[in-house]
Coordinates of N, CA and C in Angstrom, one line a residue:
M70 N -100.3 -82.2 -31.9 CA -101.2 -81.7 -31.3 C -100.8 -82.3 -30.0
K71 N -100.0 -83.5 -29.5 CA -99.5 -83.7 -28.5 C -98.3 -82.9 -27.9
A72 N -98.2 -82.4 -28.9 CA -97.0 -81.5 -28.4 C -97.4 -80.0 -27.6
L73 N -98.7 -79.7 -28.3 CA -99.4 -78.6 -27.6 C -99.7 -79.1 -26.0
L74 N -100.2 -80.2 -25.9 CA -100.7 -80.6 -24.9 C -99.4 -80.8 -23.6
A75 N -98.5 -81.1 -24.3 CA -97.1 -81.4 -23.7 C -96.4 -79.8 -22.8
I76 N -96.6 -78.7 -23.5 CA -95.9 -77.6 -23.1 C -96.5 -77.3 -21.8
P77 N -97.7 -77.3 -21.5 CA -98.1 -76.8 -20.1 C -97.9 -77.5 -19.2
A78 N -97.4 -79.0 -19.5 CA -97.0 -80.0 -18.5 C -95.3 -79.5 -18.3
L79 N -94.8 -79.1 -19.2 CA -93.5 -79.0 -19.0 C -93.2 -77.6 -18.3
I80 N -94.3 -76.7 -18.7 CA -94.2 -75.2 -17.7 C -94.5 -75.6 -16.1
L81 N -95.2 -76.4 -16.0 CA -95.9 -76.7 -14.6 C -94.5 -77.3 -14.0
L82 N -94.0 -78.2 -14.5 CA -92.7 -79.0 -14.1 C -91.6 -78.3 -13.7
A83 N -91.4 -77.2 -14.8 CA -90.1 -76.2 -14.5 C -90.4 -75.5 -13.2
A84 N -91.9 -75.0 -13.3 CA -92.2 -73.8 -12.3 C -92.0 -74.8 -10.7
C85 N -92.3 -76.0 -10.7 CA -92.5 -76.6 -9.6 C -90.8 -77.2 -8.9
S86 N -90.1 -77.0 -10.3 CA -88.7 -77.7 -9.7 C -87.6 -76.5 -9.7
Q87 N -88.0 -75.4 -9.6 CA -87.4 -73.9 -9.3 C -87.0 -74.2 -7.9
P88 N -85.9 -73.4 -7.6 CA -85.4 -73.6 -6.3 C -86.4 -72.6 -5.2
Q89 N -86.7 -72.5 -4.3 CA -87.8 -71.9 -3.7 C -86.9 -70.6 -2.9
A90 N -87.2 -69.5 -2.9 CA -86.9 -68.4 -2.5 C -87.0 -68.2 -1.2
A91 N -86.2 -67.7 -0.2 CA -86.2 -67.8 1.0 C -87.8 -66.7 1.4
Q92 N -88.4 -67.3 2.5 CA -90.0 -66.4 2.4 C -89.5 -65.3 3.5
V93 N -90.1 -64.5 2.8 CA -90.1 -62.9 3.7 C -91.3 -62.9 4.6
Y94 N -90.9 -62.6 5.8 CA -92.3 -62.2 6.7 C -93.0 -61.5 6.2
D95 N -94.7 -61.6 6.0 CA -95.7 -60.8 5.8 C -96.8 -61.5 6.3
A96 N -97.9 -61.1 5.8 CA -99.2 -61.3 6.4 C -99.4 -63.0 6.2
D97 N -99.0 -63.6 4.9 CA -99.1 -64.9 4.7 C -98.1 -65.7 5.4
H98 N -97.0 -65.1 5.6 CA -95.9 -65.9 6.1 C -95.1 -65.0 7.5
L99 N -96.2 -65.4 8.5 CA -95.7 -64.7 9.7 C -94.4 -65.5 10.5
A100 N -94.0 -64.7 11.3 CA -93.0 -65.0 12.1 C -93.7 -66.1 13.1
S101 N -92.6 -67.1 13.4 CA -92.9 -67.9 14.8 C -92.0 -68.1 15.9
S102 N -92.6 -68.6 17.0 CA -91.5 -68.9 18.0 C -91.9 -70.4 18.4
D103 N -90.9 -71.3 18.8 CA -91.2 -72.2 19.3 C -91.7 -72.2 20.9
A104 N -91.2 -71.1 21.1 CA -90.8 -70.9 22.8 C -92.3 -70.8 23.5
C105 N -93.0 -70.2 22.6 CA -94.4 -69.9 23.0 C -95.3 -71.2 23.5
F106 N -95.7 -71.0 24.8 CA -96.7 -72.3 24.9 C -95.6 -73.7 25.5
A107 N -94.3 -73.6 25.5 CA -93.4 -74.9 25.7 C -93.3 -74.7 27.1
D108 N -92.9 -76.1 27.5 CA -92.5 -76.1 28.8 C -91.1 -75.4 29.5
D109 N -90.2 -75.5 28.4 CA -89.1 -74.7 28.8 C -89.2 -73.5 28.2
R110 N -89.7 -72.3 27.9 CA -89.5 -71.2 27.4 C -88.1 -71.0 27.0
A111 N -87.6 -70.5 28.3 CA -86.3 -70.0 28.1 C -85.1 -70.7 27.1
A112 N -85.1 -71.8 27.1 CA -84.3 -72.9 26.5 C -84.4 -72.9 25.2
L113 N -85.8 -72.2 24.5 CA -86.0 -72.4 23.2 C -85.9 -71.1 22.5
L114 N -85.9 -69.8 23.3 CA -85.8 -68.4 22.8 C -84.4 -68.5 22.0
E115 N -84.2 -67.3 21.0 CA -83.0 -67.2 20.4 C -82.3 -66.0 21.0
P116 N -81.0 -65.9 21.2 CA -80.5 -65.1 22.0 C -81.2 -63.6 21.7
G117 N -81.1 -62.9 22.9 CA -81.7 -61.3 22.4 C -83.0 -61.9 23.0
Q118 N -84.1 -62.6 23.0 CA -85.2 -62.7 23.0 C -85.9 -62.2 24.0
T119 N -87.0 -61.8 24.7 CA -87.9 -61.8 25.7 C -89.1 -62.0 25.4
L120 N -89.7 -63.2 26.3 CA -91.2 -63.9 26.1 C -92.0 -63.4 27.1
I121 N -93.5 -63.0 26.9 CA -94.6 -63.1 27.8 C -95.3 -63.6 27.6
E122 N -96.4 -64.5 28.4 CA -97.4 -65.1 28.0 C -98.3 -64.9 29.1
R123 N -99.6 -65.1 28.8 CA -100.8 -64.3 29.7 C -101.9 -65.8 29.2
G124 N -102.4 -65.8 30.2 CA -103.4 -67.1 29.6 C -104.9 -67.0 30.9
P125 N -105.7 -67.9 30.3 CA -107.1 -67.7 31.1 C -106.6 -68.6 32.6
D126 N -105.6 -69.2 32.7 CA -105.2 -69.8 34.3 C -104.7 -68.8 35.1
G127 N -104.5 -67.3 34.9 CA -104.5 -66.3 35.7 C -102.8 -66.5 35.9
A128 N -101.9 -66.8 34.9 CA -100.6 -66.9 35.2 C -100.1 -66.0 34.2
V129 N -98.9 -65.4 34.5 CA -97.8 -64.6 33.7 C -96.8 -65.2 33.7
R130 N -96.2 -65.6 32.3 CA -94.9 -66.3 32.2 C -94.2 -65.5 31.9
I131 N -92.9 -65.2 32.1 CA -91.8 -64.2 31.2 C -90.8 -65.3 31.4
A132 N -90.0 -65.3 30.1 CA -88.5 -65.8 29.7 C -87.7 -65.3 29.2
H133 N -86.5 -65.0 29.0 CA -85.5 -64.5 28.5 C -84.2 -65.1 28.0
A134 N -83.6 -64.4 27.0 CA -82.3 -65.3 26.6 C -81.7 -63.9 26.6
L135 N -81.2 -63.2 27.5 CA -80.6 -62.0 27.6 C -79.2 -62.0 28.2
G136 N -78.3 -61.3 27.6 CA -76.7 -61.2 28.1 C -76.4 -62.6 28.3
G137 N -76.4 -63.6 27.7 CA -75.8 -65.0 27.8 C -76.6 -65.6 28.9
E138 N -77.8 -65.3 29.3 CA -78.3 -65.5 30.6 C -79.9 -66.3 30.1
R139 N -80.1 -67.2 30.5 CA -81.6 -67.6 30.3 C -82.1 -67.9 31.9
A140 N -83.8 -67.5 31.8 CA -84.4 -67.5 33.1 C -85.9 -67.5 32.6
S141 N -86.5 -68.1 33.5 CA -88.3 -67.9 33.3 C -88.7 -67.8 35.0
Y142 N -89.8 -67.2 34.7 CA -90.7 -66.5 35.9 C -92.2 -67.2 35.8
E143 N -92.7 -67.3 36.4 CA -94.1 -67.6 36.3 C -94.8 -67.0 37.8
F144 N -96.1 -66.3 37.4 CA -96.7 -65.5 38.5 C -98.1 -65.7 38.5
F145 N -98.7 -65.9 39.5 CA -100.1 -66.1 39.3 C -100.5 -64.9 40.2
V146 N -101.3 -64.0 39.6 CA -101.9 -62.8 39.8 C -102.8 -62.8 40.8
S147 N -103.7 -63.9 40.6 CA -104.8 -63.5 42.0 C -104.3 -64.2 43.0
Q148 N -103.0 -64.5 43.2 CA -102.4 -64.9 44.7 C -101.5 -63.9 44.8
M149 N -101.2 -62.7 44.2 CA -100.1 -62.0 44.3 C -100.6 -60.8 45.1
D150 N -99.8 -60.3 46.5 CA -100.1 -59.0 46.9 C -100.4 -58.0 45.9
E151 N -100.8 -56.7 46.0 CA -101.5 -55.5 45.3 C -100.2 -55.0 44.9
T152 N -98.9 -54.5 45.7 CA -98.0 -53.8 45.1 C -97.4 -54.7 44.1
P153 N -96.6 -55.9 44.1 CA -96.3 -56.4 43.1 C -96.9 -56.7 42.2
R154 N -98.2 -57.0 42.1 CA -99.3 -57.3 41.2 C -99.3 -55.9 40.4
Q155 N -99.3 -54.7 40.9 CA -99.4 -53.4 40.1 C -97.9 -53.3 39.5
A156 N -97.0 -53.6 40.0 CA -95.7 -53.2 39.3 C -95.4 -54.6 38.2
L157 N -96.0 -55.6 38.1 CA -96.0 -56.7 37.4 C -96.8 -56.1 35.8
D158 N -98.1 -55.5 36.6 CA -99.0 -55.6 35.2 C -98.5 -54.2 34.4
A159 N -97.8 -53.2 35.1 CA -97.2 -52.0 34.6 C -96.4 -52.5 33.5
A160 N -95.1 -53.1 34.1 CA -94.1 -53.5 33.3 C -94.7 -54.6 32.3
A161 N -95.7 -55.3 32.3 CA -96.0 -56.0 30.9 C -97.3 -55.0 30.3
A162 N -97.6 -53.9 30.8 CA -98.2 -53.3 29.6 C -97.0 -52.4 28.8
D163 N -96.1 -52.1 29.6 CA -94.9 -51.3 29.1 C -94.4 -52.3 27.7
F164 N -94.3 -53.7 28.1 CA -93.5 -54.4 27.1 C -94.7 -54.7 25.9
Y165 N -95.9 -54.4 25.8 CA -97.2 -54.4 25.2 C -97.0 -53.7 24.1
R166 N -96.9 -52.4 24.8 CA -96.9 -51.2 24.3 C -95.7 -51.1 23.0
A167 N -94.3 -51.1 23.9 CA -92.9 -51.5 23.3 C -93.0 -52.2 22.1
A168 N -93.7 -53.5 22.4 CA -93.7 -54.1 21.3 C -95.1 -53.8 20.0
G169 N -95.7 -53.5 20.6 CA -96.7 -52.7 19.0 C -96.0 -51.7 18.5
Q170 N -95.3 -50.9 18.8 CA -94.6 -50.3 18.4 C -93.3 -50.5 17.5
Q171 N -92.9 -51.7 17.6 CA -92.1 -52.4 16.8 C -92.4 -53.5 16.1
H172 N -93.7 -54.0 16.1 CA -94.3 -54.8 15.3 C -94.4 -54.3 13.8
D173 N -93.7 -55.5 13.1 CA -93.7 -55.1 11.6 C -93.7 -56.6 10.7
V174 N -94.8 -57.0 10.0 CA -94.9 -58.0 9.6 C -94.0 -58.7 8.7
T175 N -93.1 -57.5 8.6 CA -91.7 -58.2 7.3 C -90.8 -58.7 8.0
T176 N -90.7 -58.6 9.4 CA -89.6 -58.9 10.2 C -90.0 -59.9 11.3
D177 N -89.1 -60.4 11.9 CA -89.5 -61.3 13.3 C -89.2 -60.7 14.5
A178 N -89.0 -59.1 14.5 CA -88.5 -58.4 15.6 C -89.6 -58.7 16.8
V179 N -90.8 -58.9 16.5 CA -91.9 -59.2 17.5 C -92.9 -60.2 16.9
I180 N -92.9 -61.2 17.6 CA -94.0 -62.4 17.0 C -95.3 -62.4 18.3
Y181 N -96.3 -62.7 17.6 CA -97.1 -62.9 18.2 C -98.0 -64.5 18.0
H182 N -98.3 -64.9 19.4 CA -99.3 -66.3 18.8 C -100.5 -66.2 19.9
R183 N -101.6 -66.5 19.5 CA -102.7 -67.0 20.5 C -103.0 -68.5 20.5
A184 N -103.1 -68.9 21.3 CA -103.7 -70.2 21.5 C -105.1 -70.7 21.4
T185 N -105.6 -71.7 21.4 CA -107.1 -71.9 21.2 C -107.9 -71.6 22.3
D186 N -107.2 -71.8 23.6 CA -107.6 -71.6 24.6 C -107.7 -70.0 25.1
G187 N -106.9 -69.0 24.4 CA -107.0 -67.6 24.7 C -105.6 -67.3 25.6
T188 N -104.8 -68.2 25.6 CA -103.4 -67.7 25.8 C -102.7 -66.9 25.0
F189 N -102.2 -65.4 25.1 CA -101.6 -64.7 24.4 C -100.0 -64.9 24.7
C190 N -99.0 -65.1 23.7 CA -98.1 -65.3 24.0 C -97.3 -63.8 22.9
A191 N -96.1 -63.3 23.5 CA -95.5 -62.2 22.6 C -94.0 -62.4 23.0
V192 N -93.1 -62.4 21.8 CA -91.8 -62.5 21.8 C -91.1 -61.4 21.0
V193 N -90.4 -60.6 22.0 CA -89.7 -59.4 21.5 C -88.3 -60.0 21.1
R194 N -87.6 -59.4 20.2 CA -86.2 -59.2 20.0 C -85.4 -58.2 20.7
D195 N -85.8 -57.1 20.7 CA -85.2 -55.8 21.4 C -84.8 -56.1 22.7
E196 N -83.5 -56.1 23.0 CA -83.3 -56.0 24.2 C -83.3 -55.1 25.4
A197 N -83.5 -54.2 25.0 CA -84.0 -53.1 25.8 C -85.3 -53.3 26.4
T198 N -86.4 -53.6 25.5 CA -87.5 -53.6 25.8 C -87.8 -55.0 26.5
G199 N -86.8 -56.0 26.4 CA -87.0 -57.4 27.5 C -86.4 -57.1 28.5
R200 N -85.5 -56.4 28.8 CA -84.4 -56.1 30.0 C -85.6 -55.6 31.1
A201 N -86.1 -54.5 30.4 CA -87.1 -53.8 31.6 C -88.2 -54.7 31.8
L202 N -88.6 -55.6 31.1 CA -89.7 -56.5 31.7 C -89.1 -57.7 32.7
V203 N -87.9 -58.2 32.4 CA -87.1 -58.9 33.1 C -86.5 -58.6 34.3
D204 N -86.2 -57.3 34.5 CA -86.1 -56.2 35.9 C -86.9 -56.4 36.9
A205 N -88.1 -55.9 36.2 CA -89.3 -56.1 36.7 C -89.9 -57.3 37.5
A206 N -89.4 -58.4 36.7 CA -90.0 -59.6 37.1 C -89.2 -60.2 38.3
A207 N -87.5 -59.9 37.9 CA -86.8 -60.3 39.0 C -86.6 -59.6 40.4
A208 N -87.4 -58.7 40.4 CA -87.5 -57.8 41.6 C -88.8 -58.0 42.2
I209 N -89.5 -58.9 41.7 CA -90.8 -59.5 42.3 C -90.2 -60.4 43.6
P210 N -90.6 -60.2 44.8 CA -90.3 -61.2 46.0 C -90.4 -62.7 45.4
A211 N -89.7 -63.6 45.7 CA -90.0 -65.3 45.6 C -91.0 -65.4 46.1
G212 N -92.3 -66.3 45.8 CA -93.6 -66.5 46.4 C -94.7 -65.7 46.2
E213 N -94.5 -64.9 45.4 CA -95.3 -64.2 44.9 C -96.3 -64.4 43.8

């Protein structure tokens, strides 16, 4: 009888001691990025990634690690002139549209995060998608 009770315990012990398989990204194991909501976003991005973050504070934050360079931009849209604000909004919309087309829960090609305050962050690995956003941000005059 004691041997019968020991069998389930041995099965449980064997299952718990098996090496863990690498987690595949899926709905239960989504990709994540430490760069979202960090102070130095660009430093925490992996090579080839671009980030955009928008929140209730009215700021648009863009960071990248493209072509061996890293940079960050911050814009407060309520303080921007109309023309650069429209250019930024158009570039952000294109970025989000491309990210939506590339998103696949089985990869880390696109990572989405939302903070409890409503801030939304998207990180995209595709360099062409990121470059278009970064070029638009870099073209906005300083002080905007």
